[in-house]
Coordinates of C-alpha atoms in Angstrom, one line a residue:
X9 CA 7.3 -147.5 99.0
X10 CA 3.7 -147.9 100.3
X11 CA 4.8 -146.8 103.8
X12 CA 6.4 -143.7 102.3
X13 CA 3.2 -142.8 100.5
X14 CA 1.2 -143.4 103.6
X15 CA 3.5 -141.2 105.7
X16 CA 3.3 -138.4 103.1
X17 CA -0.5 -138.6 102.5
X18 CA -0.8 -135.2 104.1
X19 CA 0.8 -133.8 100.9
X20 CA -2.1 -135.0 98.7
X21 CA -4.1 -131.7 98.9
X22 CA -1.0 -129.8 97.6
X23 CA -1.2 -131.7 94.3
X24 CA -4.2 -129.7 93.3
X25 CA -2.6 -126.5 94.6
X26 CA 0.5 -127.1 92.5
X27 CA -1.6 -127.9 89.5
X28 CA -3.4 -124.6 90.0
X29 CA -0.1 -122.7 90.2
X30 CA 1.2 -124.4 87.1
X31 CA -1.8 -123.1 85.1
X32 CA -1.0 -119.5 85.9
X33 CA 1.2 -118.8 82.8
X34 CA -1.8 -119.7 80.6
X35 CA -4.5 -118.3 82.9
X36 CA -3.0 -114.8 83.0
X37 CA -2.0 -114.8 79.3
X38 CA 1.8 -115.0 79.6
X39 CA 1.8 -118.1 77.3
X40 CA -0.3 -117.7 74.3
X41 CA 1.3 -119.6 71.4
X42 CA 0.5 -123.1 72.7
X43 CA -3.1 -122.4 73.5
X44 CA -4.7 -123.1 76.9
X45 CA -4.9 -126.9 76.7
X46 CA -1.4 -127.6 78.3
X47 CA -2.7 -126.0 81.5
X48 CA -5.6 -128.5 81.5
X49 CA -3.1 -131.4 80.9
X50 CA -0.9 -130.3 83.8
X51 CA -3.8 -130.0 86.2
X52 CA -5.1 -133.4 85.1
X53 CA -1.7 -134.9 85.7
X54 CA -1.5 -133.5 89.2
X55 CA -5.0 -134.7 90.0
X56 CA -4.1 -138.2 88.7
X57 CA -1.0 -138.3 90.9
X58 CA -3.1 -137.2 93.9
X59 CA -5.6 -140.1 93.2
X60 CA -2.9 -142.7 92.8
X61 CA -1.1 -141.5 96.0
X62 CA -4.4 -141.5 97.9
X63 CA -5.3 -145.0 96.6
X64 CA -2.1 -146.6 97.9
X65 CA -2.4 -144.8 101.3
X66 CA -6.1 -145.8 101.6
X67 CA -5.3 -149.5 101.1
X68 CA -2.6 -149.2 103.8
X69 CA -5.0 -147.7 106.3
X70 CA -7.7 -150.4 106.0
X71 CA -8.4 -152.1 109.4
X72 CA -5.7 -149.9 111.0
X73 CA -6.1 -147.6 114.0
X74 CA -6.4 -143.9 113.0
X75 CA -3.2 -141.9 113.2
X76 CA -2.8 -138.2 113.9
X77 CA -0.3 -135.7 112.6
X78 CA -0.1 -132.4 114.5
X79 CA 1.8 -129.3 113.3
X80 CA 1.9 -126.5 116.0
X81 CA 1.3 -123.4 114.0
X82 CA 0.9 -120.8 116.8
X83 CA 1.5 -121.1 120.5
X84 CA 0.9 -118.0 122.7
X85 CA 0.2 -118.3 126.4
X86 CA -2.8 -120.7 126.6
X87 CA -3.6 -120.4 122.9
X88 CA -2.4 -123.3 120.8
X89 CA -3.5 -123.2 117.1
X90 CA -2.5 -126.6 115.8
X91 CA -3.0 -127.9 112.3
X92 CA -4.0 -131.5 112.8
X93 CA -4.4 -134.2 110.2
X94 CA -6.2 -137.5 110.7
X95 CA -5.0 -140.5 108.8
X96 CA -7.7 -143.1 108.8
X97 CA -9.7 -145.2 106.3
X98 CA -12.7 -142.8 106.6
X99 CA -10.7 -139.6 106.0
X100 CA -8.6 -141.0 103.2
X101 CA -11.7 -142.6 101.7
X102 CA -13.4 -139.2 101.7
X103 CA -10.3 -137.7 100.0
X104 CA -10.3 -140.5 97.4
X105 CA -13.9 -139.6 96.6
X106 CA -12.9 -136.0 96.1
X107 CA -9.8 -136.7 93.9
X108 CA -11.6 -139.5 92.0
X109 CA -14.6 -137.5 91.0
X110 CA -12.4 -134.4 90.4
X111 CA -10.3 -136.4 88.0
X112 CA -13.3 -137.6 86.0
X113 CA -14.8 -134.1 86.0
X114 CA -11.6 -132.5 84.7
X115 CA -11.4 -135.0 81.9
X116 CA -15.1 -134.3 81.2
X117 CA -14.4 -130.6 81.1
X118 CA -11.9 -131.1 78.3
X119 CA -14.9 -131.9 76.0
X120 CA -17.5 -129.6 77.6
X121 CA -15.2 -126.4 77.6
X122 CA -13.3 -127.4 74.4
X123 CA -14.1 -124.1 72.7
X124 CA -14.0 -121.8 75.7
X125 CA -11.3 -119.2 75.5
X126 CA -10.6 -119.3 79.3
X127 CA -10.3 -123.0 79.9
X128 CA -6.9 -122.5 81.5
X129 CA -8.5 -120.3 84.1
X130 CA -11.2 -122.9 84.8
X131 CA -8.6 -125.6 85.4
X132 CA -6.6 -123.3 87.7
X133 CA -9.8 -122.7 89.8
X134 CA -10.5 -126.4 89.8
X135 CA -7.0 -127.1 91.2
X136 CA -7.6 -124.6 94.0
X137 CA -11.1 -126.1 94.5
X138 CA -9.7 -129.6 94.8
X139 CA -7.0 -128.6 97.2
X140 CA -9.6 -127.1 99.6
X141 CA -11.9 -130.1 99.4
X142 CA -9.1 -132.6 99.9
X143 CA -7.7 -130.7 102.8
X144 CA -11.1 -130.7 104.6
X145 CA -11.4 -134.4 104.1
X146 CA -8.3 -135.2 106.1
X147 CA -8.3 -132.2 108.5
X148 CA -8.7 -132.9 112.2
X149 CA -8.4 -129.3 113.2
X150 CA -11.5 -127.0 113.5
X151 CA -9.3 -124.0 112.8
X152 CA -7.8 -125.5 109.6
X153 CA -11.2 -126.8 108.5
X154 CA -12.7 -123.4 108.8
X155 CA -9.8 -121.8 106.8
X156 CA -10.3 -124.4 104.1
X157 CA -14.0 -123.8 104.1
X158 CA -13.3 -120.2 103.4
X159 CA -11.0 -121.3 100.5
X160 CA -13.9 -123.4 99.3
X161 CA -16.3 -120.5 99.4
X162 CA -14.0 -118.3 97.5
X163 CA -13.2 -120.9 94.8
X164 CA -16.9 -121.7 94.5
X165 CA -17.7 -118.0 94.0
X166 CA -15.1 -117.8 91.2
X167 CA -16.4 -120.9 89.5
X168 CA -20.0 -119.8 89.6
X169 CA -19.0 -116.5 88.1
X170 CA -16.7 -118.1 85.6
X171 CA -18.6 -116.5 82.7
X172 CA -18.5 -113.1 84.3
X173 CA -19.6 -111.2 81.1
X174 CA -23.2 -112.4 81.7
X175 CA -25.1 -110.2 84.3
X176 CA -27.2 -113.2 85.5
X177 CA -24.0 -115.2 86.2
X178 CA -22.5 -112.3 88.2
X179 CA -25.7 -112.0 90.3
X180 CA -25.8 -115.8 90.9
X181 CA -22.2 -115.8 92.1
X182 CA -22.8 -112.9 94.4
X183 CA -25.9 -114.4 95.9
X184 CA -24.3 -117.8 96.4
X185 CA -21.3 -116.2 98.1
X186 CA -23.3 -113.9 100.4
X187 CA -25.7 -116.7 101.4
X188 CA -22.9 -119.0 102.4
X189 CA -21.1 -116.2 104.2
X190 CA -24.1 -116.0 106.6
X191 CA -23.5 -119.5 107.8
X192 CA -19.7 -119.2 107.8
X193 CA -19.8 -116.2 110.1
X194 CA -22.1 -117.9 112.6
X195 CA -19.9 -121.0 112.4
X196 CA -16.8 -118.9 113.2
X197 CA -18.6 -117.7 116.3
X198 CA -19.3 -121.3 117.3
X199 CA -15.6 -122.3 116.8
X200 CA -14.3 -119.4 118.8
X201 CA -16.8 -120.3 121.6
X202 CA -15.9 -123.9 121.5
X203 CA -12.2 -123.1 121.7
X204 CA -12.8 -121.2 124.9
X205 CA -14.8 -124.0 126.5
X206 CA -12.8 -127.0 125.2
X207 CA -9.3 -128.2 125.6
X208 CA -8.4 -128.2 122.0
X209 CA -9.5 -127.4 118.5
X210 CA -9.5 -131.0 117.0
X211 CA -12.4 -133.1 115.9
X212 CA -11.0 -136.3 117.5
X213 CA -11.0 -134.7 121.0
X214 CA -14.6 -133.6 120.8
X215 CA -16.1 -136.9 122.0
X216 CA -13.9 -137.1 125.1
X217 CA -14.5 -133.4 125.9
X218 CA -18.2 -133.9 125.7
X219 CA -18.1 -136.8 128.2
X220 CA -15.9 -134.9 130.7
X221 CA -16.9 -131.2 130.3
X222 CA -20.6 -130.7 130.2
X223 CA -21.9 -127.3 129.5
X224 CA -25.0 -125.5 130.9
X225 CA -28.1 -126.3 128.7
X226 CA -28.4 -122.8 127.3
X227 CA -24.7 -122.6 126.4
X228 CA -24.8 -126.0 124.8
X229 CA -27.8 -125.1 122.8
X230 CA -26.4 -121.9 121.5
X231 CA -23.0 -123.5 120.7
X232 CA -24.6 -126.4 118.8
X233 CA -26.9 -124.0 116.8
X234 CA -23.9 -121.9 115.8
X235 CA -21.9 -125.0 114.7
X236 CA -24.7 -126.3 112.4
X237 CA -25.1 -122.9 110.7
X238 CA -22.0 -123.4 108.4
X239 CA -23.0 -126.9 107.2
X240 CA -26.5 -125.6 106.7
X241 CA -25.3 -123.1 104.2
X242 CA -22.8 -125.4 102.5
X243 CA -25.4 -128.2 102.1
X244 CA -28.0 -125.8 100.8
X245 CA -30.5 -126.5 103.6
X246 CA -33.5 -124.3 104.6
X247 CA -33.3 -121.4 105.0
X248 CA -30.0 -121.1 103.1
X249 CA -31.0 -123.3 100.3
X250 CA -31.5 -120.9 97.3
X251 CA -27.8 -120.4 96.5
X252 CA -27.4 -123.9 95.0
X253 CA -30.3 -123.3 92.6
X254 CA -28.8 -120.0 91.4
X255 CA -25.3 -121.5 91.2
X256 CA -26.5 -123.6 88.2
X257 CA -25.7 -120.6 86.0
X258 CA -22.0 -121.6 86.2
X259 CA -20.3 -124.2 83.9
X260 CA -21.7 -127.7 84.3
X261 CA -18.4 -129.4 85.2
X262 CA -18.2 -127.1 88.3
X263 CA -21.9 -127.9 88.9
X264 CA -21.0 -131.6 89.0
X265 CA -18.5 -131.0 91.8
X266 CA -20.8 -128.7 93.6
X267 CA -23.8 -131.0 93.7
X268 CA -21.8 -134.2 94.5
X269 CA -18.7 -133.2 96.5
X270 CA -19.1 -129.6 97.9
X271 CA -22.4 -130.3 99.6
X272 CA -21.0 -133.7 100.8
X273 CA -18.0 -131.9 102.4
X274 CA -20.3 -129.6 104.2
X275 CA -22.2 -132.5 105.6
X276 CA -18.8 -134.3 106.4
X277 CA -17.9 -131.4 108.7
X278 CA -21.3 -131.6 110.3
X279 CA -20.8 -135.3 111.0
X280 CA -17.4 -134.7 112.6
X281 CA -19.0 -132.1 114.9
X282 CA -21.8 -134.5 115.9
X283 CA -20.5 -135.2 119.5
X284 CA -21.2 -131.6 120.4
X285 CA -24.8 -131.8 119.2
X286 CA -25.5 -134.6 121.8
X287 CA -25.1 -132.0 124.6
X288 CA -28.5 -130.4 123.8
X289 CA -31.7 -132.2 122.6
X290 CA -32.7 -128.9 121.1
X291 CA -29.8 -129.0 118.6
X292 CA -30.6 -132.5 117.6
X293 CA -34.3 -131.6 117.1
X294 CA -33.2 -128.5 115.1
X295 CA -31.1 -130.8 112.8
X296 CA -34.1 -133.1 112.3
X297 CA -36.4 -130.1 111.6
X298 CA -34.0 -128.5 109.1
X299 CA -33.6 -131.9 107.3
X300 CA -37.4 -132.6 107.3
X301 CA -38.3 -129.2 105.9
X302 CA -35.6 -129.3 103.2
X303 CA -36.2 -132.9 102.2
X304 CA -39.9 -132.4 101.8
X305 CA -39.8 -128.9 100.4
X306 CA -37.0 -129.4 97.9
X307 CA -38.6 -132.7 96.6
X308 CA -41.8 -130.7 95.8
X309 CA -39.8 -127.9 94.2
X310 CA -37.9 -130.3 91.9
X311 CA -41.1 -131.7 90.3
X312 CA -42.2 -128.2 89.1
X313 CA -38.9 -127.1 87.4
X314 CA -38.4 -126.9 83.7
X315 CA -34.6 -126.1 83.8
X316 CA -32.9 -129.5 83.6
X317 CA -30.1 -128.5 86.0
X318 CA -32.4 -127.0 88.6
X319 CA -34.5 -130.2 88.7
X320 CA -31.4 -132.0 90.0
X321 CA -30.1 -129.2 92.2
X322 CA -33.3 -129.3 94.3
X323 CA -32.9 -133.1 94.5
X324 CA -29.5 -132.5 96.0
X325 CA -30.9 -130.4 98.8
X326 CA -33.5 -133.0 99.5
X327 CA -31.1 -135.9 99.9
X328 CA -28.7 -133.7 102.0
X329 CA -31.8 -133.1 104.2
X330 CA -31.9 -136.8 104.8
X331 CA -28.3 -136.6 105.9
X332 CA -29.2 -133.9 108.4
X333 CA -32.0 -136.1 109.8
X334 CA -29.5 -139.0 110.2
X335 CA -27.0 -136.8 112.1
X336 CA -29.8 -135.4 114.3
X337 CA -30.8 -139.0 115.1
X338 CA -27.1 -139.7 116.0
X339 CA -26.8 -142.3 113.2
X340 CA -23.5 -141.2 111.7
X341 CA -22.8 -144.3 109.7
X342 CA -26.0 -143.9 107.8
X343 CA -25.1 -140.2 107.0
X344 CA -21.7 -141.3 105.7
X345 CA -23.2 -144.0 103.5
X346 CA -25.8 -141.6 102.1
X347 CA -23.1 -139.1 101.2
X348 CA -21.1 -141.8 99.3
X349 CA -24.0 -143.2 97.3
X350 CA -25.5 -139.8 96.6
X351 CA -22.2 -138.2 95.5
X352 CA -21.5 -140.9 92.9
X353 CA -25.0 -141.1 91.5
X354 CA -25.5 -137.4 91.4
X355 CA -22.2 -136.8 89.6
X356 CA -23.3 -139.3 87.0
X357 CA -26.6 -137.5 86.5
X358 CA -25.0 -134.1 86.1
X359 CA -22.6 -135.6 83.6
X360 CA -25.4 -136.9 81.5
X361 CA -27.5 -133.7 81.5
X362 CA -24.3 -131.7 80.8
X363 CA -23.9 -133.8 77.6
X364 CA -27.5 -133.0 76.7
X365 CA -27.0 -129.3 77.3
X366 CA -23.8 -129.1 75.3
X367 CA -25.4 -131.0 72.4
X368 CA -28.6 -129.1 72.2
X369 CA -27.4 -125.7 73.5
X370 CA -30.5 -125.7 75.7
X371 CA -31.5 -126.3 79.3
X372 CA -35.3 -126.1 79.0
X373 CA -36.7 -129.6 79.1
X374 CA -39.9 -128.5 77.3
X375 CA -37.8 -127.9 74.2
X376 CA -36.2 -131.4 74.2
X377 CA -37.2 -134.9 73.2
X378 CA -36.3 -138.1 71.4
X379 CA -32.6 -138.2 72.4
X380 CA -32.4 -141.8 73.5
X381 CA -31.7 -143.2 70.0
X382 CA -29.2 -140.4 69.2
X383 CA -27.3 -140.4 72.5
X384 CA -27.2 -144.0 73.9
X385 CA -24.3 -143.4 76.3
X386 CA -25.9 -140.3 77.7
X387 CA -29.2 -142.1 78.1
X388 CA -27.6 -145.0 79.9
X389 CA -25.8 -142.7 82.2
X390 CA -29.0 -140.9 83.1
X391 CA -30.9 -144.1 83.7
X392 CA -28.2 -145.7 85.9
X393 CA -27.7 -142.4 87.8
X394 CA -31.4 -142.1 88.5
X395 CA -31.5 -145.7 89.7
X396 CA -28.6 -145.0 92.0
X397 CA -30.4 -142.0 93.5
X398 CA -33.7 -143.7 94.3
X399 CA -34.1 -146.9 96.3
X400 CA -33.9 -149.3 93.3
X401 CA -32.7 -152.9 94.1
X402 CA -29.8 -153.7 94.0
X403 CA -28.0 -150.3 93.8
X404 CA -26.5 -148.5 96.7
X405 CA -29.1 -146.1 98.0
X406 CA -31.6 -148.9 98.4
X407 CA -29.2 -150.8 100.7
X408 CA -28.4 -147.6 102.7
X409 CA -32.1 -146.9 103.3
X410 CA -32.8 -150.5 104.2
X411 CA -30.0 -150.4 106.7
X412 CA -31.4 -147.2 108.1
X413 CA -34.8 -148.7 108.7
X414 CA -33.7 -152.3 109.7
X415 CA -30.7 -151.4 111.7
X416 CA -29.8 -152.0 115.3
X417 CA -31.9 -149.0 116.5
X418 CA -35.5 -148.3 116.7
X419 CA -36.5 -146.3 113.6
X420 CA -39.6 -144.0 114.1
X421 CA -42.6 -144.4 111.8
X422 CA -42.3 -140.8 110.7
X423 CA -38.8 -141.5 109.3
X424 CA -40.2 -144.3 107.1
X425 CA -42.9 -141.9 105.8
X426 CA -40.3 -139.2 105.0
X427 CA -38.0 -141.7 103.2
X428 CA -41.0 -143.1 101.2
X429 CA -42.1 -139.5 100.3
X430 CA -38.7 -138.4 99.1
X431 CA -38.0 -141.6 97.3
X432 CA -41.4 -141.5 95.5
X433 CA -41.0 -137.8 94.5
X434 CA -37.4 -138.3 93.3
X435 CA -38.6 -141.3 91.2
X436 CA -41.4 -139.1 89.8
X437 CA -39.1 -136.2 89.0
X438 CA -36.4 -138.2 87.3
X439 CA -39.0 -140.3 85.3
X440 CA -40.6 -137.0 84.2
X441 CA -37.3 -135.6 83.0
X442 CA -36.4 -138.9 81.3
X443 CA -39.7 -139.0 79.4
X444 CA -39.5 -135.4 78.2
X445 CA -35.8 -135.3 77.3
X446 CA -35.1 -138.8 76.0
X447 CA -38.4 -140.5 75.2
X448 CA -40.6 -137.6 74.0
X449 CA -41.0 -136.6 70.4
X450 CA -38.0 -134.9 68.8
X451 CA -38.0 -131.1 68.9
X452 CA -36.3 -128.6 66.7
X453 CA -33.2 -128.5 68.9
X454 CA -32.9 -132.2 69.4
X455 CA -33.7 -133.5 65.9
X456 CA -30.1 -133.7 64.8
X457 CA -28.3 -134.0 68.2
X458 CA -25.2 -136.3 68.1
X459 CA -23.7 -138.3 70.8
X460 CA -21.1 -136.5 73.0
X461 CA -17.4 -136.5 72.4
X462 CA -15.1 -139.2 73.9
X463 CA -13.7 -136.9 76.5
X464 CA -17.2 -136.6 78.0
X465 CA -18.4 -140.1 77.2
X466 CA -15.4 -141.8 78.9
X467 CA -16.0 -140.3 82.4
X468 CA -19.7 -141.1 82.1
X469 CA -19.1 -144.8 81.2
X470 CA -16.5 -145.1 84.0
X471 CA -18.9 -143.5 86.6
X472 CA -21.7 -145.7 85.3
X473 CA -19.6 -148.8 86.1
X474 CA -18.7 -147.4 89.6
X475 CA -22.4 -146.8 90.3
X476 CA -23.1 -150.5 89.6
X477 CA -20.1 -151.5 91.9
X478 CA -21.2 -149.4 94.9
X479 CA -23.1 -152.4 96.5
X480 CA -20.1 -154.6 96.1
X481 CA -17.9 -151.9 97.8
X482 CA -20.4 -151.6 100.6
X483 CA -20.4 -155.4 101.1
X484 CA -16.6 -155.5 101.1
X485 CA -16.5 -152.8 103.7
X486 CA -19.1 -154.8 105.7
X487 CA -21.7 -152.0 105.6
X488 CA -24.5 -154.0 104.2
X489 CA -27.1 -155.9 106.3
X490 CA -27.6 -159.6 105.5
X491 CA -31.0 -160.9 104.9
X492 CA -30.8 -163.0 108.1
X493 CA -29.8 -161.8 111.5
X494 CA -31.2 -160.8 114.9
X495 CA -32.7 -157.6 113.4
X496 CA -34.4 -159.6 110.7
X497 CA -36.1 -161.9 113.2
X498 CA -36.8 -159.2 115.8
X499 CA -40.5 -159.2 115.0
X500 CA -40.7 -155.4 114.6
X501 CA -43.5 -154.4 112.3
X502 CA -41.3 -151.7 110.7
X503 CA -38.7 -154.3 109.7
X504 CA -41.2 -156.4 107.9
X505 CA -42.9 -153.6 105.9
X506 CA -39.8 -151.3 105.2
X507 CA -38.4 -153.4 102.4
X508 CA -41.6 -153.8 100.3
X509 CA -42.6 -150.2 101.0
X510 CA -39.3 -148.8 99.8
X511 CA -39.5 -150.8 96.6
X512 CA -43.2 -149.8 96.2
X513 CA -42.5 -146.1 96.6
X514 CA -39.9 -146.0 93.9
X515 CA -42.2 -148.1 91.6
X516 CA -45.2 -145.8 92.3
X517 CA -43.1 -142.7 91.5
X518 CA -41.9 -144.2 88.2
X519 CA -45.4 -145.4 87.3
X520 CA -46.9 -142.0 88.0
X521 CA -44.1 -140.3 86.1
X522 CA -44.7 -142.5 83.1
X523 CA -48.5 -142.2 83.1
X524 CA -49.1 -138.5 83.6
X525 CA -49.8 -136.4 80.6
X526 CA -46.9 -134.2 79.5
X527 CA -48.4 -132.4 76.6
X528 CA -47.0 -129.0 75.8
X529 CA -50.5 -127.5 75.9
X530 CA -51.0 -128.8 79.4
X531 CA -47.8 -127.2 80.7
X532 CA -50.0 -124.5 82.3
X533 CA -53.2 -125.9 83.9
X534 CA -56.4 -124.0 83.6
X535 CA -57.6 -124.9 87.1
X536 CA -56.7 -122.2 89.5
X537 CA -55.8 -124.5 92.4
X538 CA -53.4 -126.5 90.2
X539 CA -51.9 -123.3 88.9
X540 CA -51.4 -122.1 92.5
X541 CA -49.5 -125.2 93.5
X542 CA -47.5 -125.2 90.3
X543 CA -46.4 -121.6 90.9
X544 CA -45.8 -122.3 94.6
X545 CA -43.4 -125.2 93.8
X546 CA -41.8 -123.6 90.7
X547 CA -40.9 -120.4 92.5
X548 CA -39.5 -122.2 95.5
X549 CA -42.4 -121.5 97.9
X550 CA -41.7 -117.8 97.2
X551 CA -38.8 -117.9 99.6
X552 CA -36.8 -115.4 97.6
X553 CA -39.8 -113.0 97.6
X554 CA -40.2 -113.5 101.4
X555 CA -36.5 -112.7 101.9
X556 CA -36.9 -109.6 99.7
X557 CA -39.8 -108.3 101.8
X558 CA -38.2 -109.1 105.2
X559 CA -34.4 -109.6 105.5
X560 CA -33.4 -107.6 102.4
X561 CA -35.9 -104.8 103.2
X562 CA -34.6 -104.6 106.8
X563 CA -31.0 -104.5 105.7
X564 CA -31.7 -102.0 102.9
X565 CA -33.8 -99.7 105.2
X566 CA -31.2 -99.8 108.0
X567 CA -28.5 -99.0 105.4
X568 CA -30.5 -96.0 104.2
X569 CA -31.1 -94.8 107.8
X570 CA -27.4 -95.2 108.6
X571 CA -26.4 -93.4 105.4
X572 CA -28.8 -90.5 106.2
X573 CA -27.4 -90.2 109.7
X574 CA -23.8 -90.3 108.5
X575 CA -24.5 -87.7 105.8
X576 CA -26.6 -85.2 107.7
X577 CA -26.0 -85.8 111.4
X578 CA -22.4 -87.0 111.7
X579 CA -21.1 -85.0 108.8
X580 CA -23.2 -82.0 109.9
X581 CA -21.7 -82.0 113.3
X582 CA -18.2 -82.3 111.9
X583 CA -18.9 -79.5 109.3
X584 CA -20.3 -77.3 112.1
X585 CA -17.2 -77.7 114.2
X586 CA -15.1 -76.9 111.1
X587 CA -17.2 -73.8 110.3
X588 CA -17.0 -72.6 113.9
X589 CA -13.2 -72.9 113.9
X590 CA -12.9 -71.1 110.6
X591 CA -15.4 -68.3 111.7
X592 CA -13.7 -67.8 115.0
X593 CA -10.3 -67.7 113.4
X594 CA -11.5 -65.1 110.9
X595 CA -13.1 -63.1 113.7
X596 CA -10.1 -63.2 116.0
X597 CA -7.7 -61.9 113.3
X598 CA -9.3 -58.4 113.7
X599 CA -8.6 -58.3 117.5
X600 CA -4.8 -58.7 117.1
X601 CA -3.4 -55.3 118.2
X602 CA 0.1 -56.3 119.2
X603 CA -0.3 -54.8 122.7
X604 CA 0.5 -57.2 125.5
X605 CA -1.8 -55.4 127.9
X606 CA -4.8 -56.3 125.8
X607 CA -3.8 -59.9 125.6
X608 CA -3.3 -60.1 129.3
X609 CA -6.8 -58.5 129.9
X610 CA -8.3 -61.0 127.5
X611 CA -6.8 -64.0 129.4
X612 CA -7.9 -62.7 132.8
X613 CA -11.5 -62.1 131.6
X614 CA -11.6 -65.6 130.1
X615 CA -10.2 -67.2 133.2
X616 CA -12.7 -65.3 135.3
X617 CA -15.6 -66.5 133.1
X618 CA -14.4 -70.1 133.3
X619 CA -14.1 -69.8 137.1
X620 CA -17.7 -68.4 137.5
X621 CA -19.1 -71.1 135.2
X622 CA -17.2 -73.9 137.1
X623 CA -18.7 -72.9 140.4
X624 CA -22.2 -72.4 139.1
X625 CA -22.5 -68.6 139.7
X626 CA -24.9 -66.6 137.6
X627 CA -24.6 -63.0 136.6

C-alpha cells in the first residue's frame, strides 16, 4: 500500500483541485437549502486526504535517491515541453508543509468566517490555492512551475479581493496582482531565454548544464537577473515589497497562507534556480543586496506600524530577505531551514492575531490591551510564535542562525551584524505588540473580549506544539550542529562570539520593548526629528509616493500621449482618408455622362499624367 501511495504522490495536488470543484454547487448558489458549510467540509476532507497521502509518501522517500517522473506534453521539432515531477524527501517535505498548514488554516477558517455568507467561495478558492502551491513544491519543470505560479497569482488576487464590496479591498487586490505581474513577466523572459540556451527545462538538469555550458558574462548576468525577478515579487522583496502590506485587507486565514507558505514557495523556486546564479557574481551580489535592503528596511518599517497585521507582514519581508542573502551566498541548506522555521512560527503568529481581530473587531493596536487573562490560548500562541521567529534558545530559528554562523564556511562579519540587527528589531517589534495588545490596560473594545471558538483554538494549540517540536525535527533530520566538532574548535573569533551575541540581541530587543514608554499621549512625539523617523518608517520610506512620482507618472503620461496620438493623429489620418473617398465619390458622380469617348479621354489623360510624374517631367 505504501508503494502505491508513493508511486501516485504526483496526484496529491489534485486533491485540492477536486475539493475546489466540489464546492462549486454551493459557491455559485445552485445549492442553498443546506447552507455553505458542506462545501467547507468537503474541501477539508480532500486536504486531509492530501496530507495523509503525502505523509506516507514522505516517510517512504527518506534516505532514498530522488526519482523523476516525466510527462511529455508537447514535442515539436527541437521543442520538448515536458511536465517533470521530482519525488524526493525535500520536495515531498515542502508539499507536506503546504498541505499541513493548509489543513490547519481551513479548520481555523471555520471559526473565523463562520458568519460569512460566501464561505463556500472562500473554500473553493483555498482548494485552488492549495493545488497550485502543492504542484510547485514537487514540480521539476520550469515550464510547469511558471504555469503554477500564474495559478497562484490568480488565486491570491481572488483571495485578497474576497470582500469585493469594499473599495479598499479591491484596490489592494489590484495592486498586489499588478505588482507580482511585473516580476512574473520578467521571469517568463528568463525562462524562455534559458530554454534557448539550455538542454532542457527542468530544475534537476540546471547544475549539470551550468558545469558544461558556460555563457558569456553579460548573457549570464541578464539571465540571472531575469530569473530572480519572479521570486522577488512573490517574496515581497524590495522594490516589489508593498503588495504584501496591502494584501492584509483580505481575510486573515488567507493572510496566514500568504505570509507563511506563498512567500516560502517563491523562495523555494529561487533556491531551485540557484545553480544559474553561480554563473555571474553580479547576480549573487544582486541577491545579497536585495536581501540586505529588504531585511533592514522592513524591520524598521515593522516597528512603526499600528495595524497588527501589517506589523507582521513587514516582518515576513525581512525574514525572506535573509533567505535571499543565504541564496546569494550559495548556502541553500540555510535558506531551506529558514523557510521551514519561519513558515511554522509565522503561521502561528497570524492565527493568534486573527483570534484577536475576530474577538475585538479591530486591528489597531492602540485600541487594545489587557487580553492575556481573557484569551490565554491566544496569548500562549503569540508568545510561542514570537519565540519561534526570533533566535530564542531552544526553538528552531536560533539553531538555524547558529548553523549559519558556525557552519563549515567562512561567514562574513557583516552577516553577523545583519542577523543581530534583524533579530533585535524583531524582538523589539513583537514585544511592543505583545505589551500593547495583551499586557496593556483594557480598552473599550477589549474589556469583555472572550477566548476564541474551538475551531480556531484547536489549530493554534496544534501549531504551538509543532513549533516546540521543530528543534527535534531538525535533530532527527541531522540538520543541527552539535556543540562539539571541528567547527567548534576551529578557533575562529566569529564562532566564539556568535552564540552569545545572538542570545544577547534577542534579549536586548525584548528588554527595550518592555521598557520603552507606550503611553497613548506619546504615540506622536513632539520632537521633529523623532516625528520625521516615525513617519519615514510608518509610511514605508515613502516608497509608494516615490512610485507615484516616477513609475506611475511615467506610465500615466505615456498613456495620455498615446491616447492623444491615437485620437487626433491616427484617427485623424483615417478620417481624412475616409472623407477624401466620400468627397471624391460625391464629386465624380456629376461627371458620369454615359459617353464612352469621355471615359476613354479621361483614362488617357490620367495615364499621361502618371507617366509624366513617374519620369520626373515638369510642366
